[in-house]
Coordinates of C-alpha atoms in Angstrom, one line a residue:
Chain Q
M30 CA 41.6 -67.0 -135.5
S31 CA 45.2 -67.6 -135.0
T32 CA 47.8 -65.3 -133.6
K33 CA 51.4 -65.5 -134.6
V34 CA 54.4 -65.5 -132.2
I35 CA 58.1 -65.5 -132.9
H36 CA 60.3 -68.0 -131.2
V37 CA 63.8 -66.7 -130.9
L38 CA 66.5 -69.1 -129.8
Y39 CA 69.9 -68.2 -128.2
N40 CA 72.6 -70.4 -126.9
D41 CA 74.2 -68.0 -124.3
D42 CA 72.6 -66.3 -121.3
D43 CA 74.6 -63.1 -121.8
V44 CA 73.3 -62.8 -125.3
L45 CA 69.8 -63.5 -124.1
M46 CA 70.0 -60.8 -121.5
D47 CA 71.2 -58.2 -124.1
A48 CA 68.5 -59.4 -126.5
V49 CA 65.8 -59.0 -123.8
K50 CA 66.9 -55.4 -123.1
T51 CA 67.0 -54.4 -126.8
T52 CA 63.6 -56.2 -127.4
R53 CA 62.1 -54.2 -124.5
A54 CA 63.7 -51.0 -125.8
A55 CA 62.1 -51.7 -129.3
H56 CA 58.7 -52.1 -127.6
H57 CA 58.1 -55.7 -128.6
H58 CA 56.0 -57.5 -126.1
I59 CA 57.9 -60.5 -124.6
E60 CA 55.3 -63.3 -123.9
E61 CA 57.7 -65.7 -122.2
V62 CA 61.3 -66.7 -121.9
Y63 CA 62.3 -70.4 -121.5
T64 CA 65.7 -71.1 -120.0
P65 CA 67.4 -74.3 -118.8
F66 CA 68.6 -72.7 -115.6
P67 CA 67.8 -69.5 -113.6
V68 CA 69.4 -66.6 -115.3
H69 CA 70.4 -64.0 -112.7
G70 CA 68.7 -60.6 -113.3
L71 CA 66.4 -61.9 -116.1
D72 CA 63.3 -61.0 -114.2
K73 CA 64.5 -57.4 -113.7
A74 CA 65.5 -57.1 -117.4
M75 CA 62.0 -58.4 -118.4
G76 CA 60.4 -55.9 -115.9
L77 CA 58.6 -58.6 -114.0
K78 CA 57.0 -57.7 -110.7
P79 CA 58.7 -59.0 -107.5
T80 CA 57.1 -62.1 -106.0
R81 CA 54.8 -61.8 -103.0
L82 CA 55.4 -65.4 -101.9
A83 CA 57.4 -64.3 -98.8
I84 CA 54.5 -62.2 -97.6
C85 CA 52.2 -65.2 -98.0
S86 CA 54.6 -67.3 -96.1
F87 CA 54.7 -64.9 -93.2
I88 CA 50.9 -64.9 -93.0
Y89 CA 50.9 -68.7 -93.1
G90 CA 53.5 -68.8 -90.3
L91 CA 51.2 -66.6 -88.2
C92 CA 48.3 -69.0 -88.9
G93 CA 50.5 -71.9 -87.8
L94 CA 51.4 -70.1 -84.6
S95 CA 47.8 -69.4 -83.9
F96 CA 46.8 -72.9 -84.6
A97 CA 49.5 -74.3 -82.3
T98 CA 48.6 -71.9 -79.5
Y99 CA 44.9 -72.7 -79.8
M100 CA 45.4 -76.4 -80.0
M101 CA 47.7 -76.6 -76.9
N102 CA 45.5 -74.3 -74.9
Y103 CA 42.4 -76.3 -75.7
I104 CA 43.9 -79.7 -75.1
M105 CA 46.3 -79.0 -72.2
I106 CA 44.6 -76.2 -70.3
Q107 CA 40.8 -76.1 -71.1
D108 CA 39.7 -79.6 -72.0
W109 CA 41.6 -81.8 -69.5
P110 CA 44.0 -79.9 -67.3
Q111 CA 45.8 -82.9 -65.7
D112 CA 48.8 -82.7 -63.4
I113 CA 51.5 -84.3 -65.5
G114 CA 54.8 -84.4 -63.6
G115 CA 54.0 -81.3 -61.6
K116 CA 53.8 -79.0 -64.7
P117 CA 51.4 -76.1 -63.9
S118 CA 48.3 -76.3 -66.1
F119 CA 46.3 -73.5 -64.6
S120 CA 46.8 -71.1 -67.4
Y121 CA 48.5 -71.1 -70.8
I122 CA 51.3 -68.8 -69.9
Q123 CA 52.3 -70.8 -66.8
N124 CA 53.1 -73.9 -68.9
M125 CA 54.1 -72.0 -72.1
P126 CA 57.8 -72.9 -72.2
S127 CA 56.9 -76.6 -72.8
F128 CA 54.6 -75.6 -75.7
V129 CA 57.2 -73.4 -77.5
P130 CA 58.8 -76.3 -79.4
I131 CA 55.4 -77.2 -80.8
M132 CA 54.5 -73.6 -81.5
F133 CA 57.8 -73.1 -83.3
E134 CA 57.6 -76.3 -85.4
L135 CA 54.0 -75.7 -86.4
T136 CA 54.9 -72.1 -87.4
V137 CA 57.6 -73.4 -89.7
F138 CA 55.5 -76.3 -90.9
F139 CA 52.6 -74.0 -92.0
A140 CA 54.9 -71.4 -93.4
A141 CA 56.9 -73.8 -95.5
H142 CA 54.3 -76.2 -96.8
L143 CA 51.5 -73.7 -97.5
M144 CA 54.1 -71.5 -99.3
V145 CA 55.1 -74.5 -101.5
I146 CA 51.5 -75.3 -102.2
T147 CA 50.9 -71.6 -103.1
F148 CA 53.9 -71.8 -105.4
F149 CA 52.5 -74.9 -107.1
L150 CA 49.1 -73.3 -107.5
R151 CA 50.3 -70.0 -108.8
S152 CA 52.8 -71.6 -111.2
R153 CA 50.3 -74.3 -112.2
L154 CA 52.4 -77.3 -111.4
W155 CA 51.0 -80.7 -110.6
P156 CA 51.9 -84.4 -111.2
F157 CA 50.1 -85.1 -114.5
K158 CA 50.4 -81.7 -116.0
Q159 CA 51.1 -81.5 -119.7
A160 CA 54.6 -80.0 -120.2
E161 CA 54.5 -76.6 -121.9
N162 CA 57.8 -76.9 -123.6
P163 CA 58.0 -75.1 -127.0
D164 CA 61.4 -76.7 -127.8
V165 CA 63.1 -79.6 -126.1
R166 CA 66.5 -77.9 -126.3
T167 CA 65.4 -75.2 -123.8
T168 CA 65.8 -77.8 -121.0
D169 CA 69.4 -78.5 -122.0
D170 CA 71.4 -75.7 -123.5
H171 CA 69.2 -73.3 -125.4
F172 CA 67.3 -70.2 -124.4
L173 CA 64.0 -69.3 -126.1
M174 CA 62.3 -66.0 -126.1
E175 CA 58.7 -65.9 -127.3
V176 CA 57.5 -62.6 -128.7
A177 CA 54.1 -61.6 -129.9
L178 CA 54.1 -60.6 -133.6
H179 CA 52.4 -57.3 -134.5
G180 CA 53.0 -55.6 -137.8
D181 CA 55.4 -56.7 -140.4
E182 CA 56.7 -60.3 -140.1
N183 CA 59.9 -59.9 -142.2
E184 CA 61.0 -56.8 -140.4
A185 CA 60.5 -58.4 -137.0
V186 CA 62.4 -61.5 -138.0
E187 CA 65.3 -59.4 -139.3
F188 CA 65.3 -57.4 -136.0
F189 CA 65.6 -60.6 -133.9
K190 CA 68.3 -62.1 -136.1
N191 CA 70.3 -59.0 -135.3
T192 CA 70.0 -59.7 -131.6
G193 CA 72.4 -62.6 -131.8
A194 CA 69.8 -65.3 -132.2
V195 CA 70.9 -68.7 -133.5
E196 CA 67.4 -69.4 -134.8
V197 CA 64.2 -67.4 -135.4
K198 CA 60.9 -69.1 -136.1
V199 CA 57.4 -67.8 -136.7
I200 CA 54.8 -70.0 -135.1
D201 CA 51.0 -70.1 -135.5
K202 CA 49.5 -70.2 -132.0
Q203 CA 45.9 -71.4 -131.5
Chain F
M16 CA 91.0 -40.8 -95.1
Y17 CA 88.5 -40.2 -92.4
T18 CA 88.8 -37.3 -90.0
F19 CA 87.3 -37.6 -86.6
S20 CA 84.7 -34.9 -86.6
S21 CA 85.1 -32.5 -83.7
K22 CA 81.3 -32.8 -83.1
L23 CA 81.5 -36.5 -82.5
K24 CA 84.7 -36.0 -80.4
T25 CA 82.9 -33.4 -78.2
F26 CA 80.0 -35.8 -77.9
S27 CA 82.2 -38.6 -76.7
F28 CA 83.8 -36.3 -74.2
I29 CA 80.4 -35.2 -72.9
L30 CA 79.4 -38.8 -72.6
M31 CA 82.5 -39.7 -70.6
A32 CA 82.2 -36.6 -68.3
L33 CA 78.5 -37.4 -67.6
G34 CA 79.4 -41.0 -67.1
I35 CA 82.1 -40.2 -64.5
I36 CA 79.7 -37.9 -62.7
G37 CA 77.2 -40.7 -62.6
I38 CA 79.7 -43.2 -61.4
V39 CA 81.1 -41.0 -58.7
Y40 CA 77.7 -40.1 -57.5
G41 CA 76.8 -43.8 -57.4
F42 CA 79.8 -44.5 -55.1
L43 CA 79.1 -41.5 -52.9
A44 CA 75.5 -42.3 -52.5
T45 CA 76.3 -45.8 -51.2
P46 CA 75.4 -46.3 -47.5
K47 CA 78.5 -46.8 -45.2
T48 CA 76.8 -48.3 -42.1
T49 CA 73.9 -50.5 -41.2
E50 CA 72.1 -47.5 -39.7
E51 CA 71.9 -45.8 -43.0
V52 CA 70.7 -49.0 -44.6
E53 CA 67.9 -49.1 -41.9
V54 CA 66.7 -45.7 -42.9
I55 CA 66.7 -46.5 -46.6
L56 CA 64.9 -49.8 -46.0
S57 CA 62.2 -48.2 -43.8
E58 CA 61.6 -45.5 -46.4
Q59 CA 61.2 -48.2 -49.0
H60 CA 59.0 -50.5 -47.0
H61 CA 56.6 -47.9 -45.6
G62 CA 56.7 -45.3 -48.2
G63 CA 58.0 -42.9 -45.6
H64 CA 54.8 -42.2 -43.7
D65 CA 55.1 -44.5 -40.7
S66 CA 58.9 -44.7 -40.5
H67 CA 59.0 -44.1 -36.8
E68 CA 57.1 -47.3 -36.1
A69 CA 59.6 -49.2 -38.3
H70 CA 62.4 -48.0 -36.1
A71 CA 60.6 -49.1 -33.0
A72 CA 59.9 -52.5 -34.4
P73 CA 63.2 -53.6 -35.9
A74 CA 62.2 -57.1 -37.2
H75 CA 59.7 -55.7 -39.7
G76 CA 57.0 -55.3 -37.1
D77 CA 55.2 -58.6 -37.8
A78 CA 57.6 -60.8 -35.9
N79 CA 57.0 -58.9 -32.6
A80 CA 53.9 -60.8 -31.6
H81 CA 55.5 -62.3 -28.4
G82 CA 56.8 -59.7 -26.0
D83 CA 59.4 -61.7 -24.2
A84 CA 63.0 -60.4 -24.0
H85 CA 64.7 -63.4 -25.4
N86 CA 62.7 -63.5 -28.6
A87 CA 63.3 -59.9 -29.2
D88 CA 67.0 -60.4 -28.7
V89 CA 67.1 -63.2 -31.4
Q90 CA 65.1 -61.0 -33.7
H91 CA 67.4 -58.1 -33.2
H92 CA 70.4 -60.3 -34.0
E93 CA 68.7 -61.6 -37.2
H94 CA 67.7 -58.1 -38.1
Q95 CA 71.3 -56.9 -37.8
K96 CA 72.4 -59.8 -40.1
H97 CA 69.8 -58.8 -42.6
L98 CA 71.0 -55.2 -42.5
E99 CA 74.5 -56.3 -43.0
H100 CA 73.5 -58.4 -46.0
V101 CA 71.7 -55.5 -47.6
L102 CA 74.6 -53.2 -46.8
H103 CA 76.9 -55.5 -48.7
Q104 CA 74.5 -55.5 -51.6
M105 CA 74.3 -51.7 -51.7
Q106 CA 78.0 -51.3 -51.5
N107 CA 78.4 -53.7 -54.4
K108 CA 75.9 -51.8 -56.5
P109 CA 78.2 -49.1 -58.0
W110 CA 80.9 -51.7 -58.5
A111 CA 78.6 -54.0 -60.3
A112 CA 77.3 -51.1 -62.4
V113 CA 80.8 -50.3 -63.6
Y114 CA 81.5 -54.0 -64.1
V115 CA 78.5 -54.5 -66.3
G116 CA 79.3 -51.5 -68.4
C117 CA 83.0 -52.4 -68.7
I118 CA 82.6 -56.0 -69.7
F119 CA 79.7 -55.2 -72.1
F120 CA 81.8 -52.8 -74.2
M121 CA 85.0 -54.8 -73.9
L122 CA 83.2 -57.9 -75.2
I123 CA 81.6 -55.8 -78.0
A124 CA 85.1 -54.8 -79.2
L125 CA 86.1 -58.5 -78.9
G126 CA 83.0 -59.5 -80.9
I127 CA 83.8 -57.0 -83.6
F128 CA 87.3 -58.3 -83.9
T129 CA 86.0 -61.9 -84.0
F130 CA 83.6 -61.0 -86.8
N131 CA 86.5 -59.4 -88.7
Q132 CA 88.5 -62.6 -88.3
I133 CA 85.6 -64.8 -89.4
Q134 CA 85.5 -62.7 -92.6
Y135 CA 89.2 -63.4 -93.1
A136 CA 89.0 -67.1 -92.4
S137 CA 86.0 -67.6 -94.7
S138 CA 87.5 -65.3 -97.4
A139 CA 84.3 -63.4 -97.5
G140 CA 83.8 -61.5 -100.7
W141 CA 81.3 -58.9 -99.5
S142 CA 82.9 -57.5 -96.4
P143 CA 86.5 -56.2 -97.2
V144 CA 85.1 -52.6 -97.7
L145 CA 84.1 -52.7 -94.1
F146 CA 87.4 -54.1 -92.7
R147 CA 88.7 -50.7 -91.7
V148 CA 85.5 -49.9 -89.8
M149 CA 85.8 -53.2 -87.9
E150 CA 89.5 -52.8 -87.2
G151 CA 88.9 -49.2 -86.0
L152 CA 86.1 -50.1 -83.7
S153 CA 87.8 -53.1 -82.2
A154 CA 90.7 -50.9 -81.2
Y155 CA 88.7 -50.4 -78.0
L156 CA 89.7 -53.9 -77.0
L157 CA 93.1 -52.7 -75.6
P158 CA 91.9 -49.9 -73.3
G159 CA 88.8 -51.8 -72.6
S160 CA 90.7 -54.9 -71.4
V161 CA 93.1 -52.8 -69.3
L162 CA 90.2 -51.2 -67.5
F163 CA 88.5 -54.5 -67.1
F164 CA 91.6 -56.2 -65.7
L165 CA 91.9 -53.3 -63.2
L166 CA 88.4 -54.1 -62.1
L167 CA 89.3 -57.8 -61.7
L168 CA 92.3 -56.7 -59.6
A169 CA 90.1 -54.5 -57.5
S170 CA 87.8 -57.5 -56.8
S171 CA 90.8 -59.7 -56.0
A172 CA 92.1 -57.1 -53.6
H173 CA 88.8 -57.3 -51.7
L174 CA 87.8 -53.7 -52.7
N175 CA 84.4 -55.1 -53.5
H176 CA 82.4 -58.3 -53.1
L177 CA 81.5 -59.0 -56.7
F178 CA 82.8 -62.5 -56.5
V179 CA 81.5 -64.4 -53.5
W180 CA 84.1 -67.1 -53.9
M181 CA 86.9 -64.5 -53.2
A182 CA 85.5 -63.8 -49.8
E183 CA 87.8 -64.3 -46.8
G184 CA 87.7 -67.8 -45.2
I185 CA 85.2 -69.2 -47.6
T186 CA 87.4 -72.3 -48.3
D187 CA 88.5 -72.6 -44.6
P188 CA 86.5 -75.3 -42.7
N189 CA 87.2 -73.4 -39.4
S190 CA 85.8 -70.1 -40.6
E191 CA 82.2 -69.1 -40.2
N192 CA 82.2 -68.1 -43.9
Y193 CA 83.1 -71.7 -44.9
D194 CA 81.2 -72.9 -48.0
A195 CA 81.7 -76.6 -48.8
I196 CA 80.5 -76.2 -52.4
I197 CA 82.8 -73.3 -53.2
A198 CA 85.7 -75.0 -51.4
G199 CA 85.1 -77.9 -53.7
K200 CA 85.7 -75.6 -56.7
E201 CA 88.8 -74.1 -55.2
G202 CA 91.1 -75.9 -57.7
F203 CA 89.7 -73.7 -60.5
L204 CA 88.3 -70.7 -58.6
N205 CA 91.3 -69.3 -56.8
V206 CA 92.5 -65.7 -57.2
P207 CA 96.0 -66.4 -58.6
F208 CA 94.8 -68.9 -61.3
F209 CA 91.9 -66.5 -62.0
L210 CA 94.2 -63.6 -62.7
I211 CA 96.6 -65.7 -64.7
R212 CA 93.7 -66.8 -66.9
A213 CA 92.5 -63.2 -67.3
V214 CA 96.0 -62.1 -68.4
L215 CA 96.3 -65.0 -70.8
F216 CA 92.9 -64.4 -72.4
L217 CA 93.0 -60.6 -72.6
G218 CA 96.6 -60.6 -73.6
G219 CA 96.0 -63.2 -76.3
W220 CA 93.1 -61.4 -77.9
N221 CA 95.0 -58.1 -77.9
I222 CA 98.1 -59.7 -79.4
F223 CA 96.0 -61.3 -82.2
R224 CA 94.3 -57.9 -82.8
I225 CA 97.5 -55.9 -83.0
L226 CA 99.1 -58.4 -85.4
S227 CA 96.1 -58.5 -87.6
R228 CA 95.8 -54.8 -87.7
R229 CA 99.5 -54.4 -88.5
N230 CA 99.3 -56.9 -91.4
S231 CA 96.2 -55.2 -92.7
L232 CA 98.0 -51.8 -92.7
A233 CA 101.1 -53.3 -94.3
L234 CA 99.0 -54.9 -97.0
G235 CA 97.3 -51.6 -97.7
E236 CA 100.7 -49.8 -98.1
T237 CA 102.8 -52.4 -99.9
G238 CA 100.3 -54.6 -101.8
D239 CA 102.4 -57.6 -100.8
L240 CA 100.0 -60.5 -100.7
T241 CA 102.1 -62.4 -98.1
Y242 CA 100.5 -60.1 -95.5
Y243 CA 97.1 -61.3 -96.7
K244 CA 98.1 -64.9 -96.4
R245 CA 99.5 -64.2 -92.9
N246 CA 96.3 -62.6 -91.8
F247 CA 94.4 -65.6 -93.2
K248 CA 96.4 -68.1 -91.1
L249 CA 96.3 -65.7 -88.1
S250 CA 92.5 -65.6 -88.3
A251 CA 92.2 -69.4 -88.4
G252 CA 94.5 -69.6 -85.3
Y253 CA 92.6 -66.9 -83.5
L254 CA 89.2 -68.5 -84.0
V255 CA 90.4 -71.7 -82.3
F256 CA 92.0 -69.7 -79.5
F257 CA 88.9 -67.5 -79.2
I258 CA 86.4 -70.3 -78.9
V259 CA 88.3 -71.9 -76.1
T260 CA 89.1 -68.7 -74.2
E261 CA 85.6 -67.3 -74.7
S262 CA 84.1 -70.3 -73.1
I263 CA 86.4 -70.2 -70.1
M264 CA 86.1 -66.4 -69.9
S265 CA 82.3 -66.7 -69.5
W266 CA 82.7 -69.1 -66.6
D267 CA 85.3 -66.9 -65.0
W268 CA 83.9 -63.4 -65.3
I269 CA 80.1 -64.0 -65.4
M270 CA 79.1 -67.5 -64.3
S271 CA 81.4 -67.5 -61.2
I272 CA 79.4 -64.7 -59.7
D273 CA 76.7 -67.2 -59.1
T274 CA 79.2 -69.7 -57.8
H275 CA 76.7 -72.4 -56.7
W276 CA 75.1 -72.5 -60.2
Y277 CA 76.4 -73.8 -63.5
S278 CA 75.1 -74.2 -67.0
T279 CA 76.8 -76.0 -69.9
L280 CA 75.7 -73.8 -72.8
F281 CA 76.5 -70.6 -70.9
G282 CA 79.7 -69.8 -72.9
W283 CA 77.7 -70.0 -76.2
Y284 CA 74.9 -67.9 -74.7
V285 CA 77.3 -65.1 -73.7
F286 CA 79.0 -65.4 -77.1
A287 CA 75.7 -65.0 -78.9
S288 CA 74.8 -62.0 -76.7
F289 CA 78.0 -59.9 -77.4
F290 CA 78.4 -61.1 -81.0
V291 CA 75.0 -59.8 -82.0
S292 CA 75.8 -56.5 -80.2
A293 CA 79.1 -56.4 -82.0
V294 CA 77.5 -56.8 -85.5
T295 CA 74.9 -54.2 -84.5
V296 CA 77.7 -51.7 -83.6
I297 CA 79.4 -52.3 -86.9
A298 CA 76.1 -51.7 -88.7
L299 CA 75.4 -48.5 -86.7
A300 CA 78.9 -47.1 -87.3
T301 CA 78.7 -48.0 -91.0
V302 CA 75.3 -46.3 -91.4
Y303 CA 76.7 -43.2 -89.5
L304 CA 79.9 -43.0 -91.7
K305 CA 78.0 -43.6 -94.9
N306 CA 75.4 -40.9 -94.1
N307 CA 78.3 -38.5 -93.5
G308 CA 79.8 -39.4 -96.9
Y309 CA 82.9 -41.3 -95.8
L310 CA 81.9 -44.7 -97.2
D311 CA 80.9 -44.1 -100.8
F312 CA 82.1 -47.6 -101.8
V313 CA 79.6 -49.2 -99.3
N314 CA 76.2 -49.7 -100.9
T315 CA 72.9 -50.8 -99.5
S316 CA 73.7 -54.4 -100.2
H317 CA 76.5 -54.3 -97.6
I318 CA 74.1 -52.8 -95.1
H319 CA 71.5 -55.4 -96.0
D320 CA 74.0 -58.1 -95.2
L321 CA 74.8 -56.6 -91.8
A322 CA 71.1 -56.4 -91.1
K323 CA 70.7 -60.0 -92.0
Y324 CA 73.4 -60.9 -89.5
M325 CA 71.7 -58.7 -86.9
F326 CA 68.4 -60.5 -87.6
G327 CA 69.9 -64.0 -87.7
L328 CA 72.1 -63.6 -84.6
S329 CA 69.2 -62.1 -82.6
I330 CA 67.3 -65.3 -83.3
F331 CA 70.4 -67.4 -82.5
W332 CA 70.7 -65.6 -79.1
T333 CA 67.0 -66.2 -78.4
Y334 CA 67.4 -69.9 -79.3
L335 CA 70.2 -70.2 -76.7
W336 CA 68.4 -68.1 -74.1
F337 CA 65.4 -70.3 -74.5
S338 CA 67.3 -73.5 -74.6
Q339 CA 69.0 -72.6 -71.3
F340 CA 65.8 -71.4 -69.7
M341 CA 63.5 -74.1 -70.8
L342 CA 65.8 -77.0 -69.9
I343 CA 66.2 -75.7 -66.4
W344 CA 62.5 -74.7 -66.0
Y345 CA 61.3 -78.0 -67.3
S346 CA 63.5 -80.3 -65.1
N347 CA 63.1 -77.9 -62.1
I348 CA 66.1 -79.3 -60.3
P349 CA 66.4 -77.1 -57.1
E350 CA 70.1 -76.3 -57.3
E351 CA 69.8 -75.1 -60.9
V352 CA 66.4 -73.5 -61.0
T353 CA 67.0 -71.0 -58.2
Y354 CA 69.0 -69.0 -60.8
F355 CA 65.8 -68.3 -62.8
I356 CA 63.3 -68.2 -59.9
F357 CA 65.3 -65.4 -58.4
R358 CA 65.5 -63.5 -61.7
I359 CA 61.8 -63.9 -62.5
E360 CA 60.7 -62.9 -59.0
E361 CA 63.1 -60.1 -58.3
Y362 CA 64.1 -58.9 -61.9
N363 CA 60.8 -59.5 -63.6
V364 CA 60.8 -56.4 -65.7
P365 CA 64.4 -56.4 -67.1
F366 CA 64.3 -60.2 -67.5
F367 CA 61.2 -60.2 -69.8
L368 CA 61.8 -56.7 -71.3
M369 CA 65.1 -58.1 -72.6
L370 CA 63.1 -60.7 -74.7
L371 CA 61.1 -57.9 -76.3
F372 CA 64.2 -55.9 -77.2
N373 CA 66.4 -58.8 -78.3
F374 CA 63.8 -61.0 -80.0
V375 CA 60.4 -59.6 -80.7
L376 CA 61.4 -56.1 -82.0
P377 CA 64.4 -57.2 -84.2
I378 CA 62.4 -60.1 -85.7
L379 CA 59.5 -57.8 -86.7
L380 CA 61.6 -54.8 -87.8
L381 CA 64.3 -56.7 -89.7
M382 CA 62.2 -59.4 -91.4
G383 CA 61.2 -57.4 -94.5
T384 CA 63.8 -57.3 -97.3
D385 CA 63.2 -53.6 -98.0
F386 CA 63.4 -52.7 -94.4
K387 CA 67.0 -54.1 -94.1
R388 CA 68.2 -51.4 -96.4
L389 CA 66.7 -48.4 -94.6
S390 CA 69.2 -46.6 -92.3
W391 CA 66.5 -45.5 -89.8
I392 CA 65.3 -49.1 -89.4
I393 CA 68.8 -50.2 -88.9
T394 CA 69.3 -47.5 -86.3
M395 CA 66.1 -48.2 -84.5
S396 CA 66.5 -51.9 -84.3
G397 CA 70.2 -51.5 -83.5
I398 CA 69.4 -49.4 -80.5
C399 CA 66.8 -52.0 -79.4
I400 CA 69.4 -54.7 -79.7
L401 CA 72.1 -52.8 -77.8
V402 CA 69.7 -51.8 -75.0
G403 CA 68.4 -55.4 -74.8
H404 CA 71.8 -56.9 -74.6
Y405 CA 72.9 -54.5 -72.0
L406 CA 69.9 -55.7 -70.0
D407 CA 71.0 -59.2 -70.7
F408 CA 74.4 -58.6 -69.1
Y409 CA 72.7 -56.8 -66.3
N410 CA 70.5 -59.8 -65.7
M411 CA 73.5 -62.1 -65.7
I412 CA 75.6 -60.1 -63.2
M413 CA 73.3 -58.0 -60.9
P414 CA 71.3 -60.8 -59.2
G415 CA 74.5 -62.4 -57.9
T416 CA 76.1 -59.2 -56.8
V417 CA 73.4 -56.8 -55.6
G418 CA 70.5 -59.2 -55.2
T419 CA 67.2 -57.5 -54.5
S420 CA 68.8 -54.0 -54.1
W421 CA 68.9 -53.4 -57.8
F422 CA 67.9 -50.2 -59.5
I423 CA 68.9 -48.7 -62.8
G424 CA 70.1 -45.3 -61.5
A425 CA 73.0 -42.9 -61.8
A426 CA 75.8 -45.4 -61.5
E427 CA 74.3 -47.8 -64.1
I428 CA 73.5 -45.2 -66.7
G429 CA 76.7 -43.3 -65.9
S430 CA 78.8 -46.4 -66.5
V431 CA 77.1 -47.0 -69.9
L432 CA 77.7 -43.4 -70.8
F433 CA 81.3 -43.5 -69.7
F434 CA 82.3 -46.7 -71.5
G435 CA 80.1 -45.8 -74.5
G436 CA 81.8 -42.5 -74.8
L437 CA 85.2 -44.1 -74.5
F438 CA 84.3 -46.7 -77.1
I439 CA 83.3 -44.0 -79.5
F440 CA 86.4 -42.0 -78.8
V441 CA 88.9 -44.8 -79.1
G442 CA 87.1 -46.5 -82.0
F443 CA 86.7 -43.4 -84.2
S444 CA 90.2 -42.1 -83.4
A445 CA 91.6 -45.5 -84.6
M446 CA 89.6 -45.2 -87.8
A447 CA 91.0 -41.8 -88.5
K448 CA 94.5 -43.2 -88.4
A449 CA 94.3 -45.2 -91.7
P450 CA 92.3 -44.9 -95.0
L451 CA 88.8 -46.2 -94.7
L452 CA 89.3 -48.4 -97.7
A453 CA 91.4 -51.5 -97.0
K454 CA 93.5 -51.2 -100.2
N455 CA 95.1 -54.2 -102.0
N456 CA 92.9 -56.8 -100.4
P457 CA 92.4 -59.5 -103.1
M458 CA 88.7 -59.5 -102.4
L459 CA 88.3 -55.8 -102.6
E460 CA 87.1 -55.4 -106.2
E461 CA 84.4 -58.1 -105.6
S462 CA 83.4 -56.4 -102.4
K463 CA 83.1 -53.0 -104.0
H464 CA 80.7 -54.4 -106.6
F465 CA 78.9 -56.6 -104.1
H466 CA 75.3 -56.7 -105.0
Y467 CA 72.6 -58.7 -103.4

């Protein structure tokens, strides 16, 4: 069974923004929008939920901080508390100032890298991934809105032509 | 046009009156003689219950093991010296309390003006709606620096012993007060040069502020853009002047209290401390005015930006604090490390409490994006930051002036109330003198529609 989607192409981001608003007002379901660059406010116009990536990053940072603290405490205080240049290694807090640079860097390292990896996983990006590009022009100077087709095809095509589209195509999607 | 509400005016007068009562009480409660100090000390050491024995055994009881007369004589002499030392500390206490409050609020006004000038020099598009708030609050710079200069004069006239290098005979090899290290710094640390520098710095900042305010008002009235260009050039000149004078100011007015100690990043550290407090005061005043309906053109994005500055500058302050502390702690060079050993041993609570207020609480409260837009979060973290940075100045000045005789009592709280009340009174009166919207600024439309 095949479902039909409409590909609507625009060549201006302002037109696209207006089109997204009228499309949402007419209760057409927008599947996806492809743009060559970030369009400010598009996510809000489409009604997308805000990202939770920053919350993930905060938690990863706490993991990094815990890891650094555990590691330095185990190595420097518990396992082999040597006297190195007179630094007090009797308890963690006594020698803590010299561990702060490591604690800071590992916090940042964990927060940054794990957040990037989370981003890659959630947006399904990896080196040999097949590009999901419906139209090569969308990486250069065109904007493409993909809308699910329900009901009358001609009426829908007519509606999208009125939104300032430069091209409207009906595509069979497997 | 903003009208200074009578409620706030009364509030500022009450603060000032309470402050004066506290300060006067602080001066009156100061011991005048070593006998009074002895009574106070024996009460402190023995909790009052065996104070008679303390009187009988002057050298803290324990040193009286040998009963011979000569030993007791030496002990008595040393005990007298100790009492005199404590007496000087206690006599310094109300002066130091006023000094901390005075320099703290004066530098906040300076920081607000500097923030304003940075906005000009960088042609910031978000902040022109807040210019009149900044200009108004920084009006405290003039009365603040006059009061501060009077304090410096009082120190120079030997009314107090805040600056040890001003003491009589300290650079004279024949005097018993002679200190070779301080004598070596005499070329820089001498009273006339010190006062000339103070006049130059305070005068320079005030002239820049008055000119900038005048241009801003003229721009609002005439719409002539030459005033804007003048202010732009003025701000660039000011920032150069500021960074040089700020650095020297911090050596003069704060670091020279601990005359034997020095630190190279101290100027930056002091700057970070009062700059974050200044941005916090701008944010608090903005939130206050907005909640009272005077700043309809200010939206949550402006407040969000101020909160980001509070957050970022708090971390910047912590970075400098830690850099200074850790480098000295790590190398542990005796002449440098005494500064921190004394603070950790004798000022343990304020020294570490400050980190909680200036770093931990702001970083947790102001990290979330949504939190930065809530006025109660701004108010709460703002109060934390201000209390924390007061403690920061307290920790910088008190150990060198009152030593172990510190206590946050009537004089300290009174001086914060007095200068805080004066700051509110002067700042908000200045704001009421001009429209709260800086008209005709070329960036104003952009600033009104600022959205983040």
